[in-house]
Amino acid sequence: MRANWISRSLRLIACLTYAAAASVIAQGPPPESANYTMVFNAFWSENTHPIDHPANAHFSGLIGGTHNEQVTFWMVGGTASAGIKRMAETGSKSPLDDEVEAAVTDGTAGELISGGNIPSSPDIVDVAFTVTQTHPLVTVVSMIAPSPDWFVGVAGLSLFENSDWVDNKVVLLLPYDAGTDSGTTFTSPNQATIPQVAISVIDTNPFPNSEPLGTFTFWRNPPTSPIFAEGFESGETSVWSASVP
């Protein structure tokens, strides 16, 4: 009896192994590239963040790029580049766009990501881009405006996990201080921080406890009208902490 059970078990294991192998062969390897749309859902408002809330709360145009691990455009604990400084202080896409294009020329970045702004928060905006297996990481930022040098964004987010492209991923957008201006309120006069200090998460007023100001949702092969960030179900998405250096 035991011999028969072992024999049947071995045949079952063999069949399952064959089926799994056939499935892998049928599916084939993941494609070299993948198309994504990133939806910026800004929910920053007087209701969510009442402390010193500015009347004209908005976010600057989205700017960033796809890249590999050989280049970093910003990170918590690092010093802001000229491009990050200008973006965080004025909302300008330049010279951060030049920094990304230089990395593209060097082969460490794949393409520039440049999208619209949020003229009045809360609101939603989206931007489309393509990632490749050689450049699977994404960095995108936007200025919290008005502010001295505050911004939201992701740095080095990978869209390729477990040997395949992720279907969707949600990022909670914490408030960051670029470390280039010492102002403490949304409308503080320019107070250049010399020398610059490290980029950090803001956990004091007007953002005590580092409350998120919105989300970036990355959707692979989304519908033609991708403004549907609020339609996802929590069980279908994964959250990546943008605050991790």
C-alpha positions as a LaTeX table, in Angstrom:
\begin{tabular}{lrrr}
\hline
Residue & $x$ (\AA) & $y$ (\AA) & $z$ (\AA) \\
\hline
Met1 & 0.00 & 0.00 & 0.00 \\
Arg2 & 2.76 & 2.42 & 1.00 \\
Ala3 & 4.64 & 1.61 & $-2.22$ \\
Asn4 & 1.55 & 2.38 & $-4.30$ \\
Trp5 & 1.02 & 5.70 & $-2.44$ \\
Ile6 & 4.65 & 6.69 & $-3.03$ \\
Ser7 & 4.36 & 5.72 & $-6.70$ \\
Arg8 & 1.19 & 7.78 & $-7.17$ \\
Ser9 & 2.77 & 10.72 & $-5.33$ \\
Leu10 & 5.85 & 10.61 & $-7.53$ \\
Arg11 & 3.69 & 10.50 & $-10.67$ \\
Leu12 & 1.66 & 13.48 & $-9.37$ \\
Ile13 & 4.82 & 15.47 & $-8.61$ \\
Ala14 & 6.16 & 14.64 & $-12.06$ \\
Cys15 & 2.91 & 15.80 & $-13.69$ \\
Leu16 & 2.85 & 19.03 & $-11.69$ \\
Thr17 & 6.50 & 19.71 & $-12.50$ \\
Tyr18 & 5.83 & 19.12 & $-16.19$ \\
Ala19 & 2.77 & 21.39 & $-16.10$ \\
Ala20 & 4.71 & 24.15 & $-14.38$ \\
Ala21 & 7.54 & 23.87 & $-16.88$ \\
Ala22 & 5.09 & 23.89 & $-19.78$ \\
Ser23 & 3.42 & 27.00 & $-18.35$ \\
Val24 & 6.76 & 28.81 & $-18.13$ \\
Ile25 & 7.60 & 27.77 & $-21.69$ \\
Ala26 & 4.16 & 28.90 & $-22.90$ \\
Gln27 & 4.43 & 32.27 & $-21.16$ \\
Gly28 & 8.01 & 32.82 & $-22.19$ \\
Pro29 & 10.35 & 35.38 & $-20.65$ \\
Pro30 & 9.01 & 38.84 & $-19.76$ \\
Pro31 & 9.25 & 41.46 & $-22.51$ \\
Glu32 & 12.36 & 43.63 & $-22.66$ \\
Ser33 & 10.31 & 46.78 & $-22.12$ \\
Ala34 & 7.00 & 47.78 & $-20.53$ \\
Asn35 & 4.71 & 50.78 & $-20.89$ \\
Tyr36 & 3.48 & 52.51 & $-17.75$ \\
Thr37 & 1.31 & 55.45 & $-16.80$ \\
Met38 & 1.98 & 57.16 & $-13.50$ \\
Val39 & $-1.04$ & 58.85 & $-11.92$ \\
Phe40 & $-0.29$ & 61.64 & $-9.44$ \\
Asn41 & $-3.26$ & 61.85 & $-7.06$ \\
Ala42 & $-2.66$ & 64.97 & $-4.94$ \\
Phe43 & $-5.02$ & 65.06 & $-1.97$ \\
Trp44 & $-3.20$ & 67.86 & $-0.10$ \\
Ser45 & $-5.87$ & 70.27 & 1.17 \\
Glu46 & $-6.76$ & 72.38 & 4.16 \\
Asn47 & $-8.78$ & 69.46 & 5.48 \\
Thr48 & $-5.88$ & 66.98 & 5.31 \\
His49 & $-3.11$ & 69.43 & 6.30 \\
Pro50 & $-4.65$ & 72.42 & 8.10 \\
Ile51 & $-1.48$ & 73.86 & 9.68 \\
Asp52 & $-0.56$ & 77.12 & 7.93 \\
His53 & $-2.23$ & 75.85 & 4.75 \\
Pro54 & $-1.53$ & 78.21 & 1.82 \\
Ala55 & $-4.43$ & 79.60 & $-0.20$ \\
Asn56 & $-2.77$ & 78.67 & $-3.50$ \\
Ala57 & $-1.58$ & 75.13 & $-2.72$ \\
His58 & $-0.26$ & 73.44 & $-5.88$ \\
Phe59 & 2.46 & 71.18 & $-7.30$ \\
Ser60 & 4.96 & 71.87 & $-10.07$ \\
Gly61 & 5.24 & 69.85 & $-13.28$ \\
Leu62 & 6.40 & 66.25 & $-12.97$ \\
Ile63 & 10.05 & 65.71 & $-13.89$ \\
Gly64 & 12.38 & 62.70 & $-13.69$ \\
Gly65 & 13.53 & 59.71 & $-15.69$ \\
Thr66 & 14.00 & 55.97 & $-16.03$ \\
His67 & 17.42 & 54.66 & $-15.11$ \\
Asn68 & 19.55 & 51.86 & $-13.67$ \\
Glu69 & 21.39 & 51.51 & $-10.34$ \\
Gln70 & 24.48 & 53.29 & $-11.64$ \\
Val71 & 22.91 & 56.73 & $-11.24$ \\
Thr72 & 20.98 & 58.39 & $-8.40$ \\
Phe73 & 19.19 & 61.70 & $-8.95$ \\
Trp74 & 18.25 & 62.19 & $-5.28$ \\
Met75 & 18.02 & 60.23 & $-2.05$ \\
Val76 & 17.16 & 60.82 & 1.59 \\
Gly77 & 20.43 & 61.61 & 3.35 \\
Gly78 & 22.11 & 62.80 & 0.15 \\
Thr79 & 22.85 & 66.34 & $-1.00$ \\
Ala80 & 20.50 & 67.90 & $-3.55$ \\
Ser81 & 21.93 & 68.37 & $-7.04$ \\
Ala82 & 21.55 & 71.69 & $-8.83$ \\
Gly83 & 18.52 & 70.25 & $-10.60$ \\
Ile84 & 16.80 & 69.03 & $-7.42$ \\
Lys85 & 17.59 & 72.36 & $-5.71$ \\
Arg86 & 16.02 & 74.41 & $-8.50$ \\
Met87 & 13.00 & 72.13 & $-8.74$ \\
Ala88 & 12.37 & 72.19 & $-4.97$ \\
Glu89 & 12.80 & 75.96 & $-4.68$ \\
Thr90 & 11.11 & 77.22 & $-7.85$ \\
Gly91 & 9.35 & 74.27 & $-9.50$ \\
Ser92 & 11.58 & 74.54 & $-12.57$ \\
Lys93 & 12.24 & 71.37 & $-14.59$ \\
Ser94 & 15.63 & 72.74 & $-15.57$ \\
Pro95 & 18.44 & 71.86 & $-14.96$ \\
Leu96 & 17.12 & 68.52 & $-13.62$ \\
Asp97 & 16.03 & 67.63 & $-17.15$ \\
Asp98 & 19.62 & 68.29 & $-18.30$ \\
Glu99 & 20.93 & 65.99 & $-15.56$ \\
Val100 & 18.63 & 63.20 & $-16.75$ \\
Glu101 & 19.53 & 63.77 & $-20.42$ \\
Ala102 & 23.24 & 63.65 & $-19.51$ \\
Ala103 & 22.64 & 60.28 & $-17.83$ \\
Val104 & 20.81 & 59.09 & $-20.96$ \\
Thr105 & 23.87 & 60.02 & $-23.00$ \\
Asp106 & 26.08 & 58.14 & $-20.51$ \\
Gly107 & 23.87 & 55.08 & $-20.76$ \\
Thr108 & 22.79 & 55.07 & $-17.10$ \\
Ala109 & 19.32 & 56.49 & $-17.84$ \\
Gly110 & 16.75 & 55.36 & $-20.37$ \\
Glu111 & 14.46 & 58.32 & $-21.01$ \\
Leu112 & 13.33 & 61.67 & $-19.61$ \\
Ile113 & 9.95 & 61.76 & $-17.87$ \\
Ser114 & 8.21 & 65.14 & $-18.07$ \\
Gly115 & 4.56 & 65.68 & $-17.19$ \\
Gly116 & 1.99 & 68.26 & $-16.22$ \\
Asn117 & 1.49 & 70.07 & $-12.94$ \\
Ile118 & $-1.26$ & 70.26 & $-10.32$ \\
Pro119 & $-2.41$ & 73.90 & $-10.60$ \\
Ser120 & $-4.62$ & 73.64 & $-7.53$ \\
Ser121 & $-4.52$ & 70.80 & $-5.01$ \\
Pro122 & $-6.35$ & 68.46 & $-4.65$ \\
Asp123 & $-6.31$ & 67.24 & $-8.25$ \\
Ile124 & $-4.97$ & 64.46 & $-10.49$ \\
Val125 & $-2.47$ & 64.42 & $-13.36$ \\
Asp126 & $-0.76$ & 61.58 & $-15.24$ \\
Val127 & 2.33 & 60.93 & $-17.37$ \\
Ala128 & 3.26 & 57.97 & $-19.58$ \\
Phe129 & 6.71 & 56.44 & $-20.08$ \\
Thr130 & 8.52 & 53.24 & $-21.02$ \\
Val131 & 10.95 & 51.24 & $-18.88$ \\
Thr132 & 13.35 & 48.54 & $-20.01$ \\
Gln133 & 15.11 & 45.70 & $-18.24$ \\
Thr134 & 18.37 & 47.64 & $-18.57$ \\
His135 & 16.73 & 50.75 & $-17.07$ \\
Pro136 & 13.94 & 49.45 & $-14.77$ \\
Leu137 & 14.11 & 52.18 & $-12.10$ \\
Val138 & 12.01 & 55.34 & $-11.96$ \\
Thr139 & 12.69 & 58.70 & $-10.32$ \\
Val140 & 10.04 & 61.44 & $-10.44$ \\
Val141 & 9.63 & 64.60 & $-8.35$ \\
Ser142 & 7.36 & 67.63 & $-7.98$ \\
Met143 & 7.68 & 70.79 & $-5.88$ \\
Ile144 & 5.27 & 71.39 & $-2.99$ \\
Ala145 & 4.25 & 74.97 & $-3.79$ \\
Pro146 & 4.50 & 77.49 & $-2.41$ \\
Ser147 & 7.37 & 76.43 & $-0.14$ \\
Pro148 & 11.03 & 77.22 & 0.60 \\
Asp149 & 12.45 & 73.96 & $-0.84$ \\
Trp150 & 9.93 & 71.21 & $-0.21$ \\
Phe151 & 8.93 & 68.47 & $-2.63$ \\
Val152 & 7.41 & 65.03 & $-3.12$ \\
Gly153 & 8.65 & 62.17 & $-5.24$ \\
Val154 & 10.16 & 58.72 & $-5.66$ \\
Ala155 & 13.81 & 57.80 & $-6.08$ \\
Gly156 & 14.99 & 54.61 & $-7.76$ \\
Leu157 & 11.63 & 52.83 & $-7.68$ \\
Ser158 & 11.93 & 49.45 & $-9.45$ \\
Leu159 & 9.06 & 48.32 & $-11.67$ \\
Phe160 & 10.72 & 44.96 & $-12.36$ \\
Glu161 & 10.31 & 42.48 & $-9.50$ \\
Asn162 & 10.62 & 38.70 & $-9.21$ \\
Ser163 & 11.75 & 38.44 & $-12.82$ \\
Asp164 & 8.70 & 40.25 & $-14.22$ \\
Trp165 & 7.10 & 43.67 & $-14.60$ \\
Val166 & 4.74 & 44.73 & $-11.82$ \\
Asp167 & 1.13 & 45.35 & $-12.84$ \\
Asn168 & 0.64 & 48.28 & $-10.49$ \\
Lys169 & 2.35 & 49.91 & $-7.54$ \\
Val170 & 1.27 & 52.69 & $-5.17$ \\
Val171 & 3.68 & 55.10 & $-3.51$ \\
Leu172 & 2.69 & 57.28 & $-0.56$ \\
Leu173 & 4.13 & 60.76 & $-1.13$ \\
Leu174 & 5.83 & 62.08 & 2.00 \\
Pro175 & 7.00 & 65.71 & 2.24 \\
Tyr176 & 10.75 & 66.20 & 1.74 \\
Asp177 & 13.07 & 69.11 & 2.52 \\
Ala178 & 15.80 & 69.57 & $-0.11$ \\
Gly179 & 18.17 & 71.08 & 2.46 \\
Thr180 & 18.89 & 74.16 & 0.36 \\
Asp181 & 16.66 & 76.81 & 2.03 \\
Ser182 & 16.15 & 77.36 & 5.76 \\
Gly183 & 12.59 & 78.71 & 5.54 \\
Thr184 & 10.09 & 77.12 & 7.92 \\
Thr185 & 6.75 & 78.24 & 6.47 \\
Phe186 & 5.18 & 78.01 & 3.02 \\
Thr187 & 5.82 & 81.69 & 2.28 \\
Ser188 & 9.11 & 82.23 & 4.12 \\
Pro189 & 11.50 & 84.65 & 2.35 \\
Asn190 & 14.53 & 83.09 & 0.68 \\
Gln191 & 17.06 & 81.93 & 3.28 \\
Ala192 & 19.77 & 80.00 & 1.47 \\
Thr193 & 21.19 & 77.15 & 3.57 \\
Ile194 & 24.99 & 77.41 & 3.34 \\
Pro195 & 26.39 & 74.85 & 3.24 \\
Gln196 & 23.54 & 72.66 & 2.04 \\
Val197 & 22.31 & 69.96 & 4.40 \\
Ala198 & 21.02 & 66.50 & 3.56 \\
Ile199 & 17.63 & 65.86 & 1.99 \\
Ser200 & 15.25 & 64.78 & 4.75 \\
Val201 & 11.66 & 63.84 & 5.50 \\
Ile202 & 9.73 & 66.74 & 7.05 \\
Asp203 & 8.24 & 65.65 & 10.37 \\
Thr204 & 7.61 & 69.05 & 11.97 \\
Asn205 & 5.10 & 71.84 & 11.24 \\
Pro206 & 3.51 & 72.31 & 8.81 \\
Phe207 & 3.76 & 68.55 & 8.19 \\
Pro208 & 3.95 & 66.95 & 11.66 \\
Asn209 & 4.21 & 63.19 & 11.58 \\
Ser210 & 5.15 & 63.36 & 7.89 \\
Glu211 & 1.57 & 62.99 & 6.67 \\
Pro212 & 1.48 & 62.01 & 2.97 \\
Leu213 & 0.30 & 64.66 & 0.49 \\
Gly214 & $-0.82$ & 62.24 & $-2.19$ \\
Thr215 & 0.13 & 59.12 & $-4.11$ \\
Phe216 & 1.95 & 58.09 & $-7.26$ \\
Thr217 & 0.24 & 55.04 & $-8.78$ \\
Phe218 & 2.13 & 53.19 & $-11.51$ \\
Trp219 & $-0.05$ & 51.21 & $-13.92$ \\
Arg220 & 1.28 & 48.86 & $-16.57$ \\
Asn221 & $-0.55$ & 48.97 & $-19.93$ \\
Pro222 & $-3.39$ & 51.10 & $-18.53$ \\
Pro223 & $-6.64$ & 52.00 & $-20.34$ \\
Thr224 & $-6.68$ & 54.89 & $-22.81$ \\
Ser225 & $-7.93$ & 57.23 & $-20.07$ \\
Pro226 & $-5.59$ & 56.44 & $-17.17$ \\
Ile227 & $-7.01$ & 58.88 & $-14.62$ \\
Phe228 & $-8.37$ & 56.17 & $-12.34$ \\
Ala229 & $-5.99$ & 56.18 & $-9.37$ \\
Glu230 & $-8.86$ & 56.14 & $-6.87$ \\
Gly231 & $-10.38$ & 53.05 & $-8.48$ \\
Phe232 & $-7.82$ & 50.49 & $-7.34$ \\
Glu233 & $-8.51$ & 47.92 & $-4.66$ \\
Ser234 & $-5.92$ & 47.57 & $-1.92$ \\
Gly235 & $-5.56$ & 43.85 & $-2.59$ \\
Glu236 & $-4.42$ & 44.51 & $-6.16$ \\
Thr237 & $-1.61$ & 46.93 & $-5.40$ \\
Ser238 & 1.64 & 47.05 & $-3.49$ \\
Val239 & 2.90 & 50.01 & $-1.46$ \\
Trp240 & 6.53 & 51.03 & $-1.62$ \\
Ser241 & 7.80 & 53.43 & 1.05 \\
Ala242 & 9.33 & 56.45 & $-0.64$ \\
Ser243 & 11.04 & 57.45 & 2.60 \\
Val244 & 13.52 & 54.57 & 2.50 \\
Pro245 & 16.96 & 55.90 & 1.41 \\
\hline
\end{tabular}
